[in-house]
JSON list of C-alpha atoms in Angstrom, two decimals:
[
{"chain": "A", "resi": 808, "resn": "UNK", "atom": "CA", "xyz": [-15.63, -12.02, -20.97]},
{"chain": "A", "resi": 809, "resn": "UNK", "atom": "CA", "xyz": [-16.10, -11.14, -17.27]},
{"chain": "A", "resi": 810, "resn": "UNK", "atom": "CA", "xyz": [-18.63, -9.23, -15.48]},
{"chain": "A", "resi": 811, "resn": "UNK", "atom": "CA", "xyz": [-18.34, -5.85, -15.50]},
{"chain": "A", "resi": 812, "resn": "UNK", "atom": "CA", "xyz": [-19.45, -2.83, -13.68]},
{"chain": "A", "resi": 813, "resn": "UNK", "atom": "CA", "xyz": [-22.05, -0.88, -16.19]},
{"chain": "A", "resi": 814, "resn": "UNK", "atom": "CA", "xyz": [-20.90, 2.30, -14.90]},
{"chain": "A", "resi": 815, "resn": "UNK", "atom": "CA", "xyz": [-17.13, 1.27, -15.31]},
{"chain": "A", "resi": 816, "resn": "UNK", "atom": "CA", "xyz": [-17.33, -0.60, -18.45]},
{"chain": "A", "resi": 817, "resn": "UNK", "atom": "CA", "xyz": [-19.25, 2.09, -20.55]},
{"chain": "A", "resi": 818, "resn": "UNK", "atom": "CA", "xyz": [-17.24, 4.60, -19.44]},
{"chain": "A", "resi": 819, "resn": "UNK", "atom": "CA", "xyz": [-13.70, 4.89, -18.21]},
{"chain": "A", "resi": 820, "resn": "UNK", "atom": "CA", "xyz": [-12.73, 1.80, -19.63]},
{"chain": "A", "resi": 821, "resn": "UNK", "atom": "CA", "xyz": [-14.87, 2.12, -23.37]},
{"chain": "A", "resi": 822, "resn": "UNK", "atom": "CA", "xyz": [-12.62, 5.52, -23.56]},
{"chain": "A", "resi": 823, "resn": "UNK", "atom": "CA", "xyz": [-9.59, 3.23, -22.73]},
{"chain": "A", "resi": 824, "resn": "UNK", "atom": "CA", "xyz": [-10.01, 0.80, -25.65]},
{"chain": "A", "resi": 825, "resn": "UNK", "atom": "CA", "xyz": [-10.86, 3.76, -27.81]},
{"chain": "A", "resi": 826, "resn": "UNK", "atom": "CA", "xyz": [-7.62, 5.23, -27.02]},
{"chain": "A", "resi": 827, "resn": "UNK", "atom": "CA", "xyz": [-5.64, 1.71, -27.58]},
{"chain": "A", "resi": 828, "resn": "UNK", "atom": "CA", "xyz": [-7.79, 1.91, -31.05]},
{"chain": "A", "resi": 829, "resn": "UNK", "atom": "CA", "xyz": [-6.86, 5.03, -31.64]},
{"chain": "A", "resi": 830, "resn": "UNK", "atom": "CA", "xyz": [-3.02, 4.11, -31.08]},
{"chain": "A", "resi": 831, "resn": "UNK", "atom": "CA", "xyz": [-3.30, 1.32, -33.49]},
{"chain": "A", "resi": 832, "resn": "UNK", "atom": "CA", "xyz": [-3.72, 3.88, -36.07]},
{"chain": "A", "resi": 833, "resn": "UNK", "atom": "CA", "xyz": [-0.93, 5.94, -35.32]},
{"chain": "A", "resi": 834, "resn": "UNK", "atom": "CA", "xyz": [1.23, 2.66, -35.81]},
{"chain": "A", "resi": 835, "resn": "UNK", "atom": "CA", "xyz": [2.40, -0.23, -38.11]},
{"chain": "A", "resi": 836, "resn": "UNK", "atom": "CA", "xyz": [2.09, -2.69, -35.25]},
{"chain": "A", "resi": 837, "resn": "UNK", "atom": "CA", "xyz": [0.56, -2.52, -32.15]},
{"chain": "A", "resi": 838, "resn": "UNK", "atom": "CA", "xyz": [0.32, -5.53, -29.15]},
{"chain": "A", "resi": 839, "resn": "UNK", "atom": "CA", "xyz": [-2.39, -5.27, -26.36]},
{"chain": "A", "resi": 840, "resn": "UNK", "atom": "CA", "xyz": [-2.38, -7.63, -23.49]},
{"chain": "A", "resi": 841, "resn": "UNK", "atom": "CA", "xyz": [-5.78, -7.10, -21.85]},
{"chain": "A", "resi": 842, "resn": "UNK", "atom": "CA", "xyz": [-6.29, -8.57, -18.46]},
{"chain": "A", "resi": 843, "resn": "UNK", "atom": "CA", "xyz": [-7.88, -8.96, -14.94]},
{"chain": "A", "resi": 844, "resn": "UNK", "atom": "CA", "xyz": [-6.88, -8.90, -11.68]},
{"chain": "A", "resi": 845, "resn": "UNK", "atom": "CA", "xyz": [-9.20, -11.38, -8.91]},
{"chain": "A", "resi": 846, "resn": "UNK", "atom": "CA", "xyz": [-7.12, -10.94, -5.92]},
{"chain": "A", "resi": 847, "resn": "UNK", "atom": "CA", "xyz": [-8.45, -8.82, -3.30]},
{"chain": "A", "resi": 848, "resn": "UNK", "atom": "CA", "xyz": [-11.79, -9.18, -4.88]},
{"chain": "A", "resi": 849, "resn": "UNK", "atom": "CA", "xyz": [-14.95, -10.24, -2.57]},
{"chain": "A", "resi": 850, "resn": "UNK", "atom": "CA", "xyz": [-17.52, -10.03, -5.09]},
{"chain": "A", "resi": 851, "resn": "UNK", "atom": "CA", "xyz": [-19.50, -12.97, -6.44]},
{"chain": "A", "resi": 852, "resn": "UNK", "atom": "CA", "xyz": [-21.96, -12.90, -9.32]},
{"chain": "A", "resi": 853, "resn": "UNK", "atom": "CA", "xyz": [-23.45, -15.71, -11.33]},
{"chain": "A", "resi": 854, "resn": "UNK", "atom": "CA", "xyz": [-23.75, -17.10, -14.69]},
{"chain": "A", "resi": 855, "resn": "UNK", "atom": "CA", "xyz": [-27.49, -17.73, -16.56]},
{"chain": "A", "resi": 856, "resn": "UNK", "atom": "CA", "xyz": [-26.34, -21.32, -15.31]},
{"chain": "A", "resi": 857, "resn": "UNK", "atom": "CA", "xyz": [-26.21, -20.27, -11.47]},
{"chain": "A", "resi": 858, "resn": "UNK", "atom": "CA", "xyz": [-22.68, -21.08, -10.99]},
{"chain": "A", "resi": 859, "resn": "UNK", "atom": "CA", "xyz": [-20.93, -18.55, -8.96]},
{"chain": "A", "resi": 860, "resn": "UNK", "atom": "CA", "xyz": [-18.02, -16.35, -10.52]},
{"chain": "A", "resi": 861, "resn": "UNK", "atom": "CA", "xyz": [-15.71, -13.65, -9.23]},
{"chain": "A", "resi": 862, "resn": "UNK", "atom": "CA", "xyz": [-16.11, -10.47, -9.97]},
{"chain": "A", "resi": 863, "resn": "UNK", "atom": "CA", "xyz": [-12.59, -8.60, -11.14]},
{"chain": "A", "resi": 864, "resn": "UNK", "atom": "CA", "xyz": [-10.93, -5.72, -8.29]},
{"chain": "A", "resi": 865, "resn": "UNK", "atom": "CA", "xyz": [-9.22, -4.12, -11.51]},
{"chain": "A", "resi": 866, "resn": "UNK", "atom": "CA", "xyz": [-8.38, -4.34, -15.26]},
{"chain": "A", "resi": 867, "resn": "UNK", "atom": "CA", "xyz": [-5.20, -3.78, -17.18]},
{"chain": "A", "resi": 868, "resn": "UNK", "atom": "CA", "xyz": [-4.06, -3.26, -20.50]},
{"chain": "A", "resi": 869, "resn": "UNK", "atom": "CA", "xyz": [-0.27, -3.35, -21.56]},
{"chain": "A", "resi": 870, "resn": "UNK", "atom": "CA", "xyz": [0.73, -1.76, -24.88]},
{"chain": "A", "resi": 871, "resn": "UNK", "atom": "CA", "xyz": [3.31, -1.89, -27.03]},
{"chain": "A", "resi": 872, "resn": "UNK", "atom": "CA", "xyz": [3.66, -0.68, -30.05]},
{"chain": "A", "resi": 873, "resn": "UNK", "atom": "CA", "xyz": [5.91, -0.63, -33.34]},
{"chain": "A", "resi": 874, "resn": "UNK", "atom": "CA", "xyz": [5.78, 2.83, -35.86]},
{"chain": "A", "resi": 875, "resn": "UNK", "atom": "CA", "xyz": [8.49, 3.49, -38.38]},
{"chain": "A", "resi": 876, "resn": "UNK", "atom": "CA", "xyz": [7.49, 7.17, -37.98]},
{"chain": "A", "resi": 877, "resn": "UNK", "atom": "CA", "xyz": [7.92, 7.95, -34.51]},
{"chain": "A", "resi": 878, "resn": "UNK", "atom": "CA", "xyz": [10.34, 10.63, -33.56]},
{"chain": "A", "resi": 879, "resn": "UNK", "atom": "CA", "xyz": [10.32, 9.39, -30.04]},
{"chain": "A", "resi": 880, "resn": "UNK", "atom": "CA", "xyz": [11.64, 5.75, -31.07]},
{"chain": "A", "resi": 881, "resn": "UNK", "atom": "CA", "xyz": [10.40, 2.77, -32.73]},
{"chain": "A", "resi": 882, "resn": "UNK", "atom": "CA", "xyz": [8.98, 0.71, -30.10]},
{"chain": "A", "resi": 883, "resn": "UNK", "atom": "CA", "xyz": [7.25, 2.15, -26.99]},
{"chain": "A", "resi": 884, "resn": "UNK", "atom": "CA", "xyz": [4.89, 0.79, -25.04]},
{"chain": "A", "resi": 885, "resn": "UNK", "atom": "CA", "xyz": [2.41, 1.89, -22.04]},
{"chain": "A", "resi": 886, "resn": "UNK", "atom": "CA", "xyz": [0.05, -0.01, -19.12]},
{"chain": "A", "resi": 887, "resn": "UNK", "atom": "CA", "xyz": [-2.88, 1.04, -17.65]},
{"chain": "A", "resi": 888, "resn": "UNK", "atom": "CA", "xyz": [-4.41, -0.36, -14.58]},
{"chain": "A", "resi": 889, "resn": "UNK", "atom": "CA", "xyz": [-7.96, 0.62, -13.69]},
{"chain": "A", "resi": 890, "resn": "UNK", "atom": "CA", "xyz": [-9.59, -0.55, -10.45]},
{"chain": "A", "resi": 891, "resn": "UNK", "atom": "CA", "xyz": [-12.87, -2.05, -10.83]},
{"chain": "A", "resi": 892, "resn": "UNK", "atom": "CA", "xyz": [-15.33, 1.08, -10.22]},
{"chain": "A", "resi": 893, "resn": "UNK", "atom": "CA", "xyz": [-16.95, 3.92, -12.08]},
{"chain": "A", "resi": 894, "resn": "UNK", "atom": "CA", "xyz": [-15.03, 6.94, -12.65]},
{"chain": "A", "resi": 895, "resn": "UNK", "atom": "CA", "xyz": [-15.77, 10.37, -12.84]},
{"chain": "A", "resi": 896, "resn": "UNK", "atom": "CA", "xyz": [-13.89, 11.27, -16.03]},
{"chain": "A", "resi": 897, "resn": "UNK", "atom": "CA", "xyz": [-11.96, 9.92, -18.82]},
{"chain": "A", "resi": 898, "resn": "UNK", "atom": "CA", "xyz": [-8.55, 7.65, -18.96]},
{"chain": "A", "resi": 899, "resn": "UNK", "atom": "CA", "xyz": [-5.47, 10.37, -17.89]},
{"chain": "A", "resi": 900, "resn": "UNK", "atom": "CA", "xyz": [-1.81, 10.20, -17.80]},
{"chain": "A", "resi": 901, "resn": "UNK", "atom": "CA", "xyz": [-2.35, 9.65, -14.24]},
{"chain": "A", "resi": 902, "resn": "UNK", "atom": "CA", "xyz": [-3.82, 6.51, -15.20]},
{"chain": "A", "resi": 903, "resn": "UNK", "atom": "CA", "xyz": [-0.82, 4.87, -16.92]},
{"chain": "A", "resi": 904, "resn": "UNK", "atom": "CA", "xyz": [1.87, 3.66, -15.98]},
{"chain": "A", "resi": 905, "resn": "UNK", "atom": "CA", "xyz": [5.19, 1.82, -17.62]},
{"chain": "A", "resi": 906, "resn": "UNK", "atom": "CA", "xyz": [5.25, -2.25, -18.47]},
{"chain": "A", "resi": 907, "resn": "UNK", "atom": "CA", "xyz": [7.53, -2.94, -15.75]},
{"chain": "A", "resi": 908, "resn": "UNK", "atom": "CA", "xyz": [5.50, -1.01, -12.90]},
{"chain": "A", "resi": 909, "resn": "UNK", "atom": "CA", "xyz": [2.43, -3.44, -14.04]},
{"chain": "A", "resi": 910, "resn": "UNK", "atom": "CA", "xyz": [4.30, -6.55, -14.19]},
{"chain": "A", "resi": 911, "resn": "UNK", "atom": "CA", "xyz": [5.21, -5.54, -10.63]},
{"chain": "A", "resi": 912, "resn": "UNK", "atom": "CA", "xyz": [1.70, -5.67, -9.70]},
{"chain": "A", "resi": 913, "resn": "UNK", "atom": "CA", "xyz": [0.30, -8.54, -11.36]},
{"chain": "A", "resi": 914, "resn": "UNK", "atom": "CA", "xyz": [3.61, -10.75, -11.39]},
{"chain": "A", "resi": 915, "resn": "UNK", "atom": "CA", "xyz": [3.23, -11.29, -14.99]},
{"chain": "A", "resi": 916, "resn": "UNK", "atom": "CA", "xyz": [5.93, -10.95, -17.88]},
{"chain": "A", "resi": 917, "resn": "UNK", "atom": "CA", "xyz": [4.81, -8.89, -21.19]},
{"chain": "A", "resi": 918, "resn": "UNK", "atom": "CA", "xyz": [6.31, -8.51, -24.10]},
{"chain": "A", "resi": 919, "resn": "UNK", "atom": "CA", "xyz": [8.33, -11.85, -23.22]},
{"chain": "A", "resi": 920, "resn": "UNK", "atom": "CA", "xyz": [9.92, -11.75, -27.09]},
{"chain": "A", "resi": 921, "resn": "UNK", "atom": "CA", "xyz": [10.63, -7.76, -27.37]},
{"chain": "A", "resi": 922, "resn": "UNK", "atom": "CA", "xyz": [14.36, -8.36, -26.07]},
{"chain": "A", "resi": 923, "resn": "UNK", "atom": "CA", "xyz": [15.02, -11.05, -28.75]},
{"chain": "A", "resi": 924, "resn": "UNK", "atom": "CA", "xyz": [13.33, -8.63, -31.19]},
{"chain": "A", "resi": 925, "resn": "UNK", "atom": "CA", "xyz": [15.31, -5.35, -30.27]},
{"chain": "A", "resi": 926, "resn": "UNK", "atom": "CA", "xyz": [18.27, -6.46, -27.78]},
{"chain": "A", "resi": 927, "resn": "UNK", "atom": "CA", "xyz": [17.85, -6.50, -23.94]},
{"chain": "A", "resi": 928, "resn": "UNK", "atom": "CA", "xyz": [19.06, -3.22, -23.47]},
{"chain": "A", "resi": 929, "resn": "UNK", "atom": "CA", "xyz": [16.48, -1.47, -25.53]},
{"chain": "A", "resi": 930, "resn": "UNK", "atom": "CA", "xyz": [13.62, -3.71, -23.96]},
{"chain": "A", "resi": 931, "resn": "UNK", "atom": "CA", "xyz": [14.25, -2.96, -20.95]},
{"chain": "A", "resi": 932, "resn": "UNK", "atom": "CA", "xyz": [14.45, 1.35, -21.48]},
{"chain": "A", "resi": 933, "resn": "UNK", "atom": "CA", "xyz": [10.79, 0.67, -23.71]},
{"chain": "A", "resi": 934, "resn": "UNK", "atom": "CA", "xyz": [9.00, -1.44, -20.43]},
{"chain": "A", "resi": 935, "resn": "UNK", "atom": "CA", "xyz": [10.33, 0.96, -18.18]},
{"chain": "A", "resi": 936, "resn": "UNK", "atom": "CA", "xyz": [9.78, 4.44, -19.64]},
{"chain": "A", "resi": 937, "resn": "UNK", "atom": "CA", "xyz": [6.80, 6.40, -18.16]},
{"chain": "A", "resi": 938, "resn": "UNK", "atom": "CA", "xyz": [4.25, 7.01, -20.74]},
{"chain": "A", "resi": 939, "resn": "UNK", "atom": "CA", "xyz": [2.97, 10.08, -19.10]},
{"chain": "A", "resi": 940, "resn": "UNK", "atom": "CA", "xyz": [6.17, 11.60, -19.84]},
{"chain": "A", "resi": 941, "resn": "UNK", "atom": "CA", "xyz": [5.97, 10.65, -24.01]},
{"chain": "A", "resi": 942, "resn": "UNK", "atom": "CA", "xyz": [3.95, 12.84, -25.61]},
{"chain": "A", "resi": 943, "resn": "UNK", "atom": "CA", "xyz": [2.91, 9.72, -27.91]},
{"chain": "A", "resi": 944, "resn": "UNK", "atom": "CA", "xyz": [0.40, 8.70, -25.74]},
{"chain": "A", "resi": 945, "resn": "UNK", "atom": "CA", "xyz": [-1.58, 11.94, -25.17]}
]
């Protein structure tokens, strides 16, 4: 739990995790990896206890996900990373983004088994395709 813009939480990010539900559904197995990023962040708020807490710049989520009936492969996966701010609309391609490009800017690994689980090769083509170019996700 972290504090949360109103504006940015019951929006653009509610129609985020309705999409990842969404997803789920359309799959036999789906991973989420849902995260926040504190660097760059100058915002303070506090707890009903008075201690003082950051406030989040952004918010990520990193997908992957497993369907015997894709036609676009097995496993595929997609990231989002949503600075911490209301937005006019909904969650668009423009929004996502591939594993590999958000592991580059939080300097985190996902997905750390997925190359045991399907060979290196293949890992490494799922966390680096584009979502916005796989009709899966939209």
């Amino acid at each position: 739990m972290t504090p949360q813009n109103n504006a940015h939480n019951s929006g653009i990010w509610a129609d985020l995790e309705s999409k990842v539900r969404g997803y789920s559904k359309t799959s036999d197995t789906t991973y989420v990896v849902t995260g926040v990023v504190l660097e760059g962040s100058n915002r303070k708020t506090y707890d009903s206890d008075g201690r003082s807490m950051t406030v989040p710049a952004a918010y990520f989520k990193a997908v992957l996900k497993y369907s015997t009936l894709s036609t676009m492969g097995q496993w595929n996966a997609a990231a989002f990373y949503l600075e911490h701010r209301p937005y006019s609309g909904n969650v668009t391609k423009s929004h996502s983004m591939s594993i590999d490009e958000l592991e580059a800017i939080t300097g985190l690994d996902f997905f750390v088994n997925l190359p045991a689980k399907i060979g290196k090769e293949k890992a490494d083509k799922v966390e680096a395709d584009k979502p916005a170019d796989n009709p899966l996700w939209w």
